[in-house]
Structure formats: C-alpha cells, structure tokens
Coordinates of C-alpha atoms in Angstrom, one line a residue:
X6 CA 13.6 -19.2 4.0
X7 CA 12.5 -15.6 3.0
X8 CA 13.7 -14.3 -0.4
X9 CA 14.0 -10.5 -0.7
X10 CA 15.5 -8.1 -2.9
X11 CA 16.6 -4.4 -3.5
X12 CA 14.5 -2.4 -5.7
X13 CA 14.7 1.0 -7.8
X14 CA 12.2 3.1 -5.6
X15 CA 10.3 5.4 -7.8
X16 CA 9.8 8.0 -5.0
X17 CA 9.4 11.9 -4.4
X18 CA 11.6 14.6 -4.2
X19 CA 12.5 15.4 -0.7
X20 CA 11.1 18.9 -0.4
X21 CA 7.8 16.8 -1.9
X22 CA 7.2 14.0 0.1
X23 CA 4.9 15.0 2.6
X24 CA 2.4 16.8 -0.3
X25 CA 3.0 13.4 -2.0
X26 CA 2.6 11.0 0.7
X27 CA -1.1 9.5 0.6
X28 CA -3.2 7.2 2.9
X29 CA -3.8 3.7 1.5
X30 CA -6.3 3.4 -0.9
X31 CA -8.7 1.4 0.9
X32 CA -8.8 3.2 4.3
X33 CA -10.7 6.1 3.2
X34 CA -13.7 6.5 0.2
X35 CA -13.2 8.6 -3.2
X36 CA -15.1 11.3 -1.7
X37 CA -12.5 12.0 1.4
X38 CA -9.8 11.0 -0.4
X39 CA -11.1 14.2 -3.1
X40 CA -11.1 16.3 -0.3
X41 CA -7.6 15.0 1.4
X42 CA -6.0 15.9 -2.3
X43 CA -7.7 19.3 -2.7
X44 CA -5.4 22.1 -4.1
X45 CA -2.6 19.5 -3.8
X46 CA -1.5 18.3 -7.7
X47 CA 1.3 16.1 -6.1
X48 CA -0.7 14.1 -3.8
X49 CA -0.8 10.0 -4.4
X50 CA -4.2 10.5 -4.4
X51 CA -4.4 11.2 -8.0
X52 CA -2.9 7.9 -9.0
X53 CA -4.2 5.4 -6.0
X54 CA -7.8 6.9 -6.1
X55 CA -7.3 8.4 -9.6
X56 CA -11.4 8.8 -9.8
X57 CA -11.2 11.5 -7.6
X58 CA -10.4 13.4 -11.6
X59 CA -13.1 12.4 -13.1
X60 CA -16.3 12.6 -14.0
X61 CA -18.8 12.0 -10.1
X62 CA -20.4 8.8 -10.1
X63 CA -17.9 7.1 -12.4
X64 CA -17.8 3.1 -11.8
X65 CA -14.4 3.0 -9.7
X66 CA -13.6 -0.2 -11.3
X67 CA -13.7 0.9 -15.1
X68 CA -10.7 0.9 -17.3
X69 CA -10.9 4.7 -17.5
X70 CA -10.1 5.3 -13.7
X71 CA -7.0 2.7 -14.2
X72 CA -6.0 4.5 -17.3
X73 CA -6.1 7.5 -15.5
X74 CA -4.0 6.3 -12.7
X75 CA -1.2 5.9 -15.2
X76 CA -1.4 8.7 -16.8
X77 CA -1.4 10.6 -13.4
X78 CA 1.8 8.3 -12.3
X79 CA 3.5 9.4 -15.7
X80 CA 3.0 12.5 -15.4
X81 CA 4.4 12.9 -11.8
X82 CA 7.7 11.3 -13.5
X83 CA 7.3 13.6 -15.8
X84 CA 7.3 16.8 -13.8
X85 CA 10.4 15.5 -12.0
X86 CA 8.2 15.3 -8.8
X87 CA 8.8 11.7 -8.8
X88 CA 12.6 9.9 -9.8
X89 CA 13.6 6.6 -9.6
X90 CA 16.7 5.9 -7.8
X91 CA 19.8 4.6 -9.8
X92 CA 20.5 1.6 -7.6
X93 CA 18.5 -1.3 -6.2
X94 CA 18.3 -0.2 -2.2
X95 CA 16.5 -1.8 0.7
X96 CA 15.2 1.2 2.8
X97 CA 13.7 2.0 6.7
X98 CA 10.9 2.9 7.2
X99 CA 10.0 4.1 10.5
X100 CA 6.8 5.3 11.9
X101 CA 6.2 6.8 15.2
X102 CA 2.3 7.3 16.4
X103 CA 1.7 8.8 20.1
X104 CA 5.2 8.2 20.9
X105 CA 5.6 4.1 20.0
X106 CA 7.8 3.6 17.2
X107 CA 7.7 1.0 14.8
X108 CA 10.3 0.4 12.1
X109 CA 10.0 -2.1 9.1
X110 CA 12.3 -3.1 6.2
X111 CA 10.8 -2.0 2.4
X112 CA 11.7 -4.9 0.4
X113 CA 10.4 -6.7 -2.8
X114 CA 9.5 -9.6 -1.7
X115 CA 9.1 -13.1 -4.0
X116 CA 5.8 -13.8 -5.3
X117 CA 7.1 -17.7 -5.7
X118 CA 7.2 -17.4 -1.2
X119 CA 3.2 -16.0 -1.4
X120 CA 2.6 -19.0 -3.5
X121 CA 4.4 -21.2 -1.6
X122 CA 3.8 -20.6 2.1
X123 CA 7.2 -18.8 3.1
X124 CA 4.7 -15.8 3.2
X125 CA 1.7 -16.5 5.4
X126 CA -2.1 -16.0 4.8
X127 CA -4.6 -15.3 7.5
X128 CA -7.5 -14.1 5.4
X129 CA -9.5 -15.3 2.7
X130 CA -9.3 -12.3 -0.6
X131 CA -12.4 -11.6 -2.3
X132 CA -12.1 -11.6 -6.2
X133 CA -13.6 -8.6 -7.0
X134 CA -11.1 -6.7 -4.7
X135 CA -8.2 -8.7 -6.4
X136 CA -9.6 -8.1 -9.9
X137 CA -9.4 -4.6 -8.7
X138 CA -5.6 -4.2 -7.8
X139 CA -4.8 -6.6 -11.0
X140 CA -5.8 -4.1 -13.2
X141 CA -4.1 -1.0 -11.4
X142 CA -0.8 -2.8 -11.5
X143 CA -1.2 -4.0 -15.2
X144 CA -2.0 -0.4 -16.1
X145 CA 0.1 1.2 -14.3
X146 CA 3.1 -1.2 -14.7
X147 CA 3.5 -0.4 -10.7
X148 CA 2.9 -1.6 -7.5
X149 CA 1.6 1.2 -5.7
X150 CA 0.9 -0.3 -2.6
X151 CA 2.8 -1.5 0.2
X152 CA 2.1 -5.4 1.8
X153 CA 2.6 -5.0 5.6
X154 CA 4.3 -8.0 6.6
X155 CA 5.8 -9.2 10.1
X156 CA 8.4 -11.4 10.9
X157 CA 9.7 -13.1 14.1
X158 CA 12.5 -10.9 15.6
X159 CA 16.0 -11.5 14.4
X160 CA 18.4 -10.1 16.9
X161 CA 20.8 -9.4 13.4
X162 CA 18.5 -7.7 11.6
X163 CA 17.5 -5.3 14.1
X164 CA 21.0 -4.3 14.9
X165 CA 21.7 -3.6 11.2
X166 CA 19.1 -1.4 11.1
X167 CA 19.7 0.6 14.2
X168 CA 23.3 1.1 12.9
X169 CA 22.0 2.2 9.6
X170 CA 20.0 5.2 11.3
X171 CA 22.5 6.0 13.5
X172 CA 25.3 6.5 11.3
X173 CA 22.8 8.1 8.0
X174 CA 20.8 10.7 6.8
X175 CA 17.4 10.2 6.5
X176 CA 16.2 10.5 3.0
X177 CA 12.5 12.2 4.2
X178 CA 11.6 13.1 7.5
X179 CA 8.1 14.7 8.3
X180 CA 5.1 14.3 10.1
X181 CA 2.4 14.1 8.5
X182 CA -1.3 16.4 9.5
X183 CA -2.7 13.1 11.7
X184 CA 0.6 14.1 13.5
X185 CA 2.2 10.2 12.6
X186 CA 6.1 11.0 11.7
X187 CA 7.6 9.6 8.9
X188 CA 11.3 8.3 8.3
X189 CA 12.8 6.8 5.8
X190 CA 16.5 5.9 5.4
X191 CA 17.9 4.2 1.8
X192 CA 20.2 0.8 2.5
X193 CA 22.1 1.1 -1.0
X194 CA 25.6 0.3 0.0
X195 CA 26.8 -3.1 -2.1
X196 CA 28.1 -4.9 1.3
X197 CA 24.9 -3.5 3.6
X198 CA 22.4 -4.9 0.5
X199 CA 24.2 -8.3 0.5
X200 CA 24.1 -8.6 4.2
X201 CA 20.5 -7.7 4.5
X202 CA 19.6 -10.6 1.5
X203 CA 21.8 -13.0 3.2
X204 CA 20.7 -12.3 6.7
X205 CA 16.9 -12.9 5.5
X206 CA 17.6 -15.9 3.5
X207 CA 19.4 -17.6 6.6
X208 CA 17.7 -16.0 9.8
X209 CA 13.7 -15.4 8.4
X210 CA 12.0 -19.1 8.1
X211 CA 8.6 -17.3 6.6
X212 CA 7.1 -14.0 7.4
X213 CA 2.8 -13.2 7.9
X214 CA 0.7 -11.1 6.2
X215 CA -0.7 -8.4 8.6
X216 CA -2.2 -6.2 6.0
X217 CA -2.4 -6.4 2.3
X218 CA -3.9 -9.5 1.5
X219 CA -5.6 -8.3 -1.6
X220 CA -2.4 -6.5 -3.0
X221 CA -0.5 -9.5 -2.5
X222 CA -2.3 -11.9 -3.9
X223 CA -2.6 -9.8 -7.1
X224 CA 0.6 -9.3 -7.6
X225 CA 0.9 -12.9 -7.6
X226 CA -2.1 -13.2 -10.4
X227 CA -0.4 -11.0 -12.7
X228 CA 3.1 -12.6 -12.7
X229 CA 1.1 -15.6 -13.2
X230 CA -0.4 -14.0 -16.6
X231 CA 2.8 -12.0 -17.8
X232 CA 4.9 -15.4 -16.8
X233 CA 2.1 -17.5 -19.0
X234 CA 2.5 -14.3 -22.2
X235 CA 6.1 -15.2 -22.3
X236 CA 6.5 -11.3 -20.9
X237 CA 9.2 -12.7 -17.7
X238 CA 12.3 -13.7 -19.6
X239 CA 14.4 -13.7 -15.9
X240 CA 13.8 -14.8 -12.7
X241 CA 15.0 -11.1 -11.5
X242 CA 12.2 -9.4 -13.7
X243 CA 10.4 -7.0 -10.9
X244 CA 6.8 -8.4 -11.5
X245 CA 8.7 -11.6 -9.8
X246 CA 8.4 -9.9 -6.5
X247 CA 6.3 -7.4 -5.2
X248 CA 6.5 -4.6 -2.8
X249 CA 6.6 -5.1 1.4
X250 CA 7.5 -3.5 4.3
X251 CA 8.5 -6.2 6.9
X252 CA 8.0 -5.4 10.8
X253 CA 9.5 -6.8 13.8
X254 CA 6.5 -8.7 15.4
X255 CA 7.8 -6.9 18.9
X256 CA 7.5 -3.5 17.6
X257 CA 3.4 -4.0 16.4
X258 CA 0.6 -3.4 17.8
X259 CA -3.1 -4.3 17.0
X260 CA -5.7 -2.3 17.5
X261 CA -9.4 -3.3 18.3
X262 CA -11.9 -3.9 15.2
X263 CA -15.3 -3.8 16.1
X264 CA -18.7 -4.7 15.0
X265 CA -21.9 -2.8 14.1
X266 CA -25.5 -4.0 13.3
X267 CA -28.8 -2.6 11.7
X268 CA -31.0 -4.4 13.4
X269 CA -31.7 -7.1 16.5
X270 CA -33.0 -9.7 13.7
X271 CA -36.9 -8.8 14.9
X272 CA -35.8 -9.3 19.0
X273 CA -36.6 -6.9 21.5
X274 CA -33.5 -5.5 23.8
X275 CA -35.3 -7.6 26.9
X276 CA -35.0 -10.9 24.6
X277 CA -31.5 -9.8 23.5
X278 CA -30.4 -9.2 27.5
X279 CA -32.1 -12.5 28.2
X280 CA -30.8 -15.0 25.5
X281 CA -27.1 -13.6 25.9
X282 CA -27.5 -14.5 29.3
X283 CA -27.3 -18.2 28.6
X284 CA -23.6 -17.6 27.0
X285 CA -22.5 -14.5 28.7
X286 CA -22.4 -12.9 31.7
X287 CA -23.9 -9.8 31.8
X288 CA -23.2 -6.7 33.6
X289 CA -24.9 -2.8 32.5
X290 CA -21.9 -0.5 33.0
X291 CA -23.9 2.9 32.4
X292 CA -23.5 5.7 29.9
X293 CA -19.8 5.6 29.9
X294 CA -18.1 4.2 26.9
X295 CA -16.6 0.4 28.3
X296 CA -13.0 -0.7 26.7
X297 CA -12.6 -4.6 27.3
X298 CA -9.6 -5.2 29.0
X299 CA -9.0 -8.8 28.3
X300 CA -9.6 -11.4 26.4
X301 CA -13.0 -13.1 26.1
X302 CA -14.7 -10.0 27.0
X303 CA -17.0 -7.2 25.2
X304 CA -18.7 -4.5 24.9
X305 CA -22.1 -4.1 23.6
X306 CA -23.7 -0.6 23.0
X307 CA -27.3 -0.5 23.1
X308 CA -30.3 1.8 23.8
X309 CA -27.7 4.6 25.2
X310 CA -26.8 2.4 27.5
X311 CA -23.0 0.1 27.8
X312 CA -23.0 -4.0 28.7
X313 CA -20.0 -5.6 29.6
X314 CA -19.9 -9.1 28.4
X315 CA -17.9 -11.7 29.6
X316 CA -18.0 -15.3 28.0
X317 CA -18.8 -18.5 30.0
X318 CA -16.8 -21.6 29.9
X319 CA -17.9 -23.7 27.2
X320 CA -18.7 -21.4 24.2
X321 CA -15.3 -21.5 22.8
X322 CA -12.8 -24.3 22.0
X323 CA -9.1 -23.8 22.7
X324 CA -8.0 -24.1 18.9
X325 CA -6.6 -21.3 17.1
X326 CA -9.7 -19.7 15.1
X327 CA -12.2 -21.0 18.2
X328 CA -10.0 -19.4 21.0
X329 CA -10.5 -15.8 19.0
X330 CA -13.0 -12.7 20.8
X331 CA -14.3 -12.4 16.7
X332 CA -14.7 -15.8 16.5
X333 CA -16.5 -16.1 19.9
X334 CA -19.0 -13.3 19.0
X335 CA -19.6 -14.2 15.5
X336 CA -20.9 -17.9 16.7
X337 CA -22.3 -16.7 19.8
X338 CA -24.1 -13.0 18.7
X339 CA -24.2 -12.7 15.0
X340 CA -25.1 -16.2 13.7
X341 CA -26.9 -17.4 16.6
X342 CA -29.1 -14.0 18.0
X343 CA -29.1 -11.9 15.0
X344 CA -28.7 -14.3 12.1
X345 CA -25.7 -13.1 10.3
X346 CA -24.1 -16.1 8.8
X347 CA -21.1 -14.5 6.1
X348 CA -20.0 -11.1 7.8
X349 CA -18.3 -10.6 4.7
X350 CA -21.6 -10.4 2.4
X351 CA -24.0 -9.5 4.6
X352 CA -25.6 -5.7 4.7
X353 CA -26.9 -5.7 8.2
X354 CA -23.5 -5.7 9.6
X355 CA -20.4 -2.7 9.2
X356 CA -17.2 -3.2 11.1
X357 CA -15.4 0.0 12.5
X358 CA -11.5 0.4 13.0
X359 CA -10.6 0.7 16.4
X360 CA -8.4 3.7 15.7
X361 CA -11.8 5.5 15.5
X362 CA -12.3 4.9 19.5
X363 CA -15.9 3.6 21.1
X364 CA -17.4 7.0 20.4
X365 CA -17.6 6.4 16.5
X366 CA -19.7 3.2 17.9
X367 CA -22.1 6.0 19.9
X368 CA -22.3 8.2 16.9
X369 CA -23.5 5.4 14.7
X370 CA -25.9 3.8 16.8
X371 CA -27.5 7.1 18.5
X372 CA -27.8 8.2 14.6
X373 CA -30.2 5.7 14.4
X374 CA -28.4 4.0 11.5
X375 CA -27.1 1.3 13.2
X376 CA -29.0 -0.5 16.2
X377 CA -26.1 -2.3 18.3
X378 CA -22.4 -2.0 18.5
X379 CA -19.8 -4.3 19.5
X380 CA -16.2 -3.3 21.3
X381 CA -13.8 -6.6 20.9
X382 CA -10.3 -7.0 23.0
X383 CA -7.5 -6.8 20.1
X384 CA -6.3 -9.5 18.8
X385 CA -2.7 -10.3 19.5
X386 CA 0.0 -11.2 17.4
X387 CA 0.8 -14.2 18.6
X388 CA -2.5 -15.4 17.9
X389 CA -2.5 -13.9 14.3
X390 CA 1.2 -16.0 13.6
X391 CA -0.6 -19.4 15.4
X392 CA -3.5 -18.9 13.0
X393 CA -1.4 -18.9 9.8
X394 CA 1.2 -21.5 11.0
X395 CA -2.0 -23.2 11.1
X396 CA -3.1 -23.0 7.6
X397 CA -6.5 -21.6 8.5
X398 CA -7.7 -17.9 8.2
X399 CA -9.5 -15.5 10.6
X400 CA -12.8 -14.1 10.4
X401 CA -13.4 -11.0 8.2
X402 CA -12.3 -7.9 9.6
X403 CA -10.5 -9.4 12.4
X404 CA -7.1 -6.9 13.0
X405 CA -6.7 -3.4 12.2
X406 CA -2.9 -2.2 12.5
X407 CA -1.9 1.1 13.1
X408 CA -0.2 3.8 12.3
X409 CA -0.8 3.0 8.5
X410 CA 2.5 3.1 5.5
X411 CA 1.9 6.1 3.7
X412 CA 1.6 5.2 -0.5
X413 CA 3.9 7.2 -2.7
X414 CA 6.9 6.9 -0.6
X415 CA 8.2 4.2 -2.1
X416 CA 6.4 2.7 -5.8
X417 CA 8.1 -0.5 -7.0
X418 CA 7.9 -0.4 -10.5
X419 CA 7.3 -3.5 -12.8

C-alpha cells in the first residue's frame, strides 16, 4: 500500500506566490525561461533554471549553475520571500484550465515504494537527465520539483478533500498570465493528517507515474548515496521520501503528443502516399488542420496539404504497448518508411506537446525546418495504468498532461 507523509513546505509569502510561481524546468529552454523571469527577482526561475544569471553559453549542467541554484534558494529564505511552515501538512492543490478542474494531494511520498513497485513506471529515464536533477537536489539540499502521480479513485479520499476546501481558506489563490488558476489549501490539523496517512496506507494499493520520471528516480539515487555515507540516521529523514502531487485518475486528462521529422529518409511524397498505403488507409483532407478523433487514427501534414490515416487490421497486436497510436506509428512510419529506430536519440525526429495545437505542426513544417508532421489520438489513462501494471514502458514522448504544477509553490526540503 502507498506510504505518504506530511512535510514542512518551504513556500512563498501569499502576496508572493504568483511572482514566485515558475513553470517546470523542463517545459521551456533557458532562453524563455530568462525572459519569463525578467524584472521579476522572486521568480523560481532563478533557482530551477538558475543559468538564466550567468554568464550566456554556460554548460547548463556545470557545478556553477547548481551552486547558483542554492545560493538563489538561500537567498529567497533569506529575504523572508520564502518560509517554511512550522508543521508537517499535506496540502490541495487544485488547478483549473479552460474551465476543467483537477485537484491532487502534495505529499512526500517514499522513495522505498519507487524502488519497490507501489509507485509505477511507464518510461525508461535517461542518465544524463537523472545525473542532472541528482546534482540540483544534492546542492540545493531540496527537491524543487513536483512528481505528478495518479491514483485510482478512492471515494474517501475525495470527500476529505472536498470538505477540506469547503470549510478553509485557501492559502494562495491566483491565476496565473496562461490564465490556469491556482489553489492551494494546507491539511495541517493532527486528526485530518492522520486520516489522510491512514486512508492512503489502507485504500491506495500503488499509484503511476504520469510525469516526473526523471525527478523521481533521482531522488531515489541520492537517498541511495546519502543512505550508503551513513548521512540517513531515521527512517523519517526527508531524503526518504520525495515530493508528489497525487491526482484522481477521473479528474486527468491527456493531451495529444505528436511527431515531427526532417526528412522522408530519401522518398519522394508519391512513394511515401504509396507505401503507407499498404498499412493505412489513406484519405487527403485539404488545407484544414485534421484532429484524430479516435484511436488508431492520424494525421500527417505534408506538402501544405492534411492526410488522414487510418490503420488496417493487422498492423498492431492487442497487448498493452502494441495496442498504442505511438506504438503503431513508430513500427509502421518511423522505423519502417523513414528509418528512425530510437526516437529518443535520433536527430531527424522532434516531438511537439499537444497543448501547442496542429498549427505549431504547420509552422514547423511550412518553415521548411521540418518536412512531415504527425497528429496522434491521446493516449488514455487507462491505457497508461495497463502499461505499468504490466511492467513494461511506453514509447518516448508518449503523454503530455496538462495544465502543468507550478515549481515554487511547494519545495520539500531534504
């Protein structure tokens, strides 16, 4: 059963939290995120993407960006622009994007469940990425971003957190300039705490990854190294657990991520029409952009022109990963046609989140940077729980959840 905890939050003042609040370091580059933090000292910015202070061109990855991170975070504690609270809390978070609401549970959450299987994987983690976030937390001494988990509803738990909102003041509410609101409410009463560890340790078998594979599997790596330097004396040390927010699987939604290429792998667009042809049917839908609307079937950009694909029987088993739309156009388009075996290393091939819409795929391929786009049916979350019950893992860059946690909100310290 799931383990969870209370933490102290480090968090902002409440007249702050909007200036403070920051996009997740990996959704945006150093140069936007430079420009999102402009004539803003308090933005999270300076200590998720601390190299937006120094020196252009720095190595992202070099000590001097981490130490900077942490000498950013200090400083924010110093100014009194961030406090910890007093008292471990759970706290609700709710976010609310073009009027659908979502509202998740910020826990800390065991690192002994990610190595065990409570937590669920669906992705493979690349080391360079984990080496990344291991030295951020290390330096820091703080995990700064949030693991979006999901769990199976549990009729208790949602009813404990509708009366929680009801009956309390929020402790920020704001919406934020992509017009997503904000919400968070602190669960720090002794007999509310106890009933929310008890409720999760009896009602929640395991929860899934949806997003955050990389920060949870290096919080995991460096408990592993400060357990190993004698540095965890206590099984309730913080670096024991690391920081999640944990969603009702009824309450998310997945949006769309889609695929672009450089080049048709030396084919001409006839040969690419005709050889889809034996695994596809299809269709030229004209200049308008083309949504799928169900599983199994595409979109292809191409020439200035829209194709709707639809796949024929027999190009896809009925198992978890075969079943998938990326799965299906990965072994049907990009290995097979245009001779991208790992989508993960190879150069030819971008991937664009659907929160963008199909006219990002029009910009990138009439720019002449890209030659052919791709437009996949979501994947569902059914589909992303059957995969990890599984034990095997998705393709790269197979979900894209929206609206995004917001980092600085909420910092568990370690």
């Amino acid at each position: 059963m799931a383990i969870i905890r209370p933490f102290k939050g480090l968090r902002p003042k409440e007249a702050l939290a909007a200036q403070v609040a920051a996009r997740p370091y990996d959704v945006l580059s150093s140069e936007e995120a430079k420009a999102a933090a402009s004539g803003n000292p308090y933005s999270f910015y300076h200590v998720s993407k601390s190299e937006i202070d120094l020196p252009a061109g720095i190595d992202t990855h070099s000590q001097q960006v981490y130490d900077k991170a942490a000498e950013n975070l200090q400083q924010l504690v110093k100014d009194g622009i961030l406090f910890q609270d007093e008292q471990p809390s759970y706290y609700i978070y709710k976010l609310v994007m073009n009027g659908r609401a979502q509202t998740g549970l910020v826990t800390a959450s065991a690192v002994a469940d990610y190595n065990n299987g409570i937590i669920k994987k669906h992705e493979f983690t690349r080391p360079d990425k984990e080496l990344d976030r291991i030295n951020h937390i290390k330096t820091t001494l703080a995990q700064t971003g949030n693991v979006f988990l999901a769990y199976n509803d549990v009729p208790e738990v949602n009813a404990l957190i509708e009366r929680w909102q009801e009956h309390n003041k929020p402790l920020y509410d704001f919406t934020a300039d992509d017009d997503i609101q904000h919400t968070i409410w602190a669960i720090n009463t002794p007999a509310a705490v106890q009933e929310v560890t008890t409720l999760f340790a009896e009602k929640v078998p395991c929860t899934y990854i949806a997003d955050g594979h990389h920060r949870a599997a290096s919080a995991s790596l460096v408990q592993k190294e400060l357990q190993a330097a004698g540095k965890i004396t206590s099984v309730e040390n913080p670096a024991n657990y690391f920081l999640t927010t944990i969603f009702p699987a009824s309450q998310l939604a997945i949006l769309d991520y889609n695929r672009v290429v450089k080049d048709l792998n030396g084919l001409s667009k006839a040969d690419l029409l005709s050889r889809l042809d034996y695994d596809f049917t299809v269709e030229e839908t004209g200049h308008h952009p083309l949504q799928p609307s169900m599983l199994h079937e595409f979109s292809m950009y191409l020439e200035g022109s829209w194709y709707r694909l639809v796949a024929k029987e027999g190009t896809y088993t009925t198992d978890p990963i075969g079943i998938l739309d990326v799965t299906i156009l990965s072994n049907n388009i990009l290995d097979k046609l245009l001779d991208i075996k790992d989508q993960r290393t190879d150069k030819r091939i971008d991937f664009v989140g659907g929160i963008r819409g199909l006219q990002e795929l029009v910009k990138r391929v009439d720019s002449g940077e890209m030659k052919v786009a791709f437009a996949l049916y979501p994947v569902t979350i059914q589909q992303l729980f059957d995969i990890a019950d599984s034990g095997n893992v998705m393709p790269p860059k197979s979900t894209w959840f929206e609206p995004k946690l917001r980092d600085g909100l909420l910092t568990h310290v370690i």
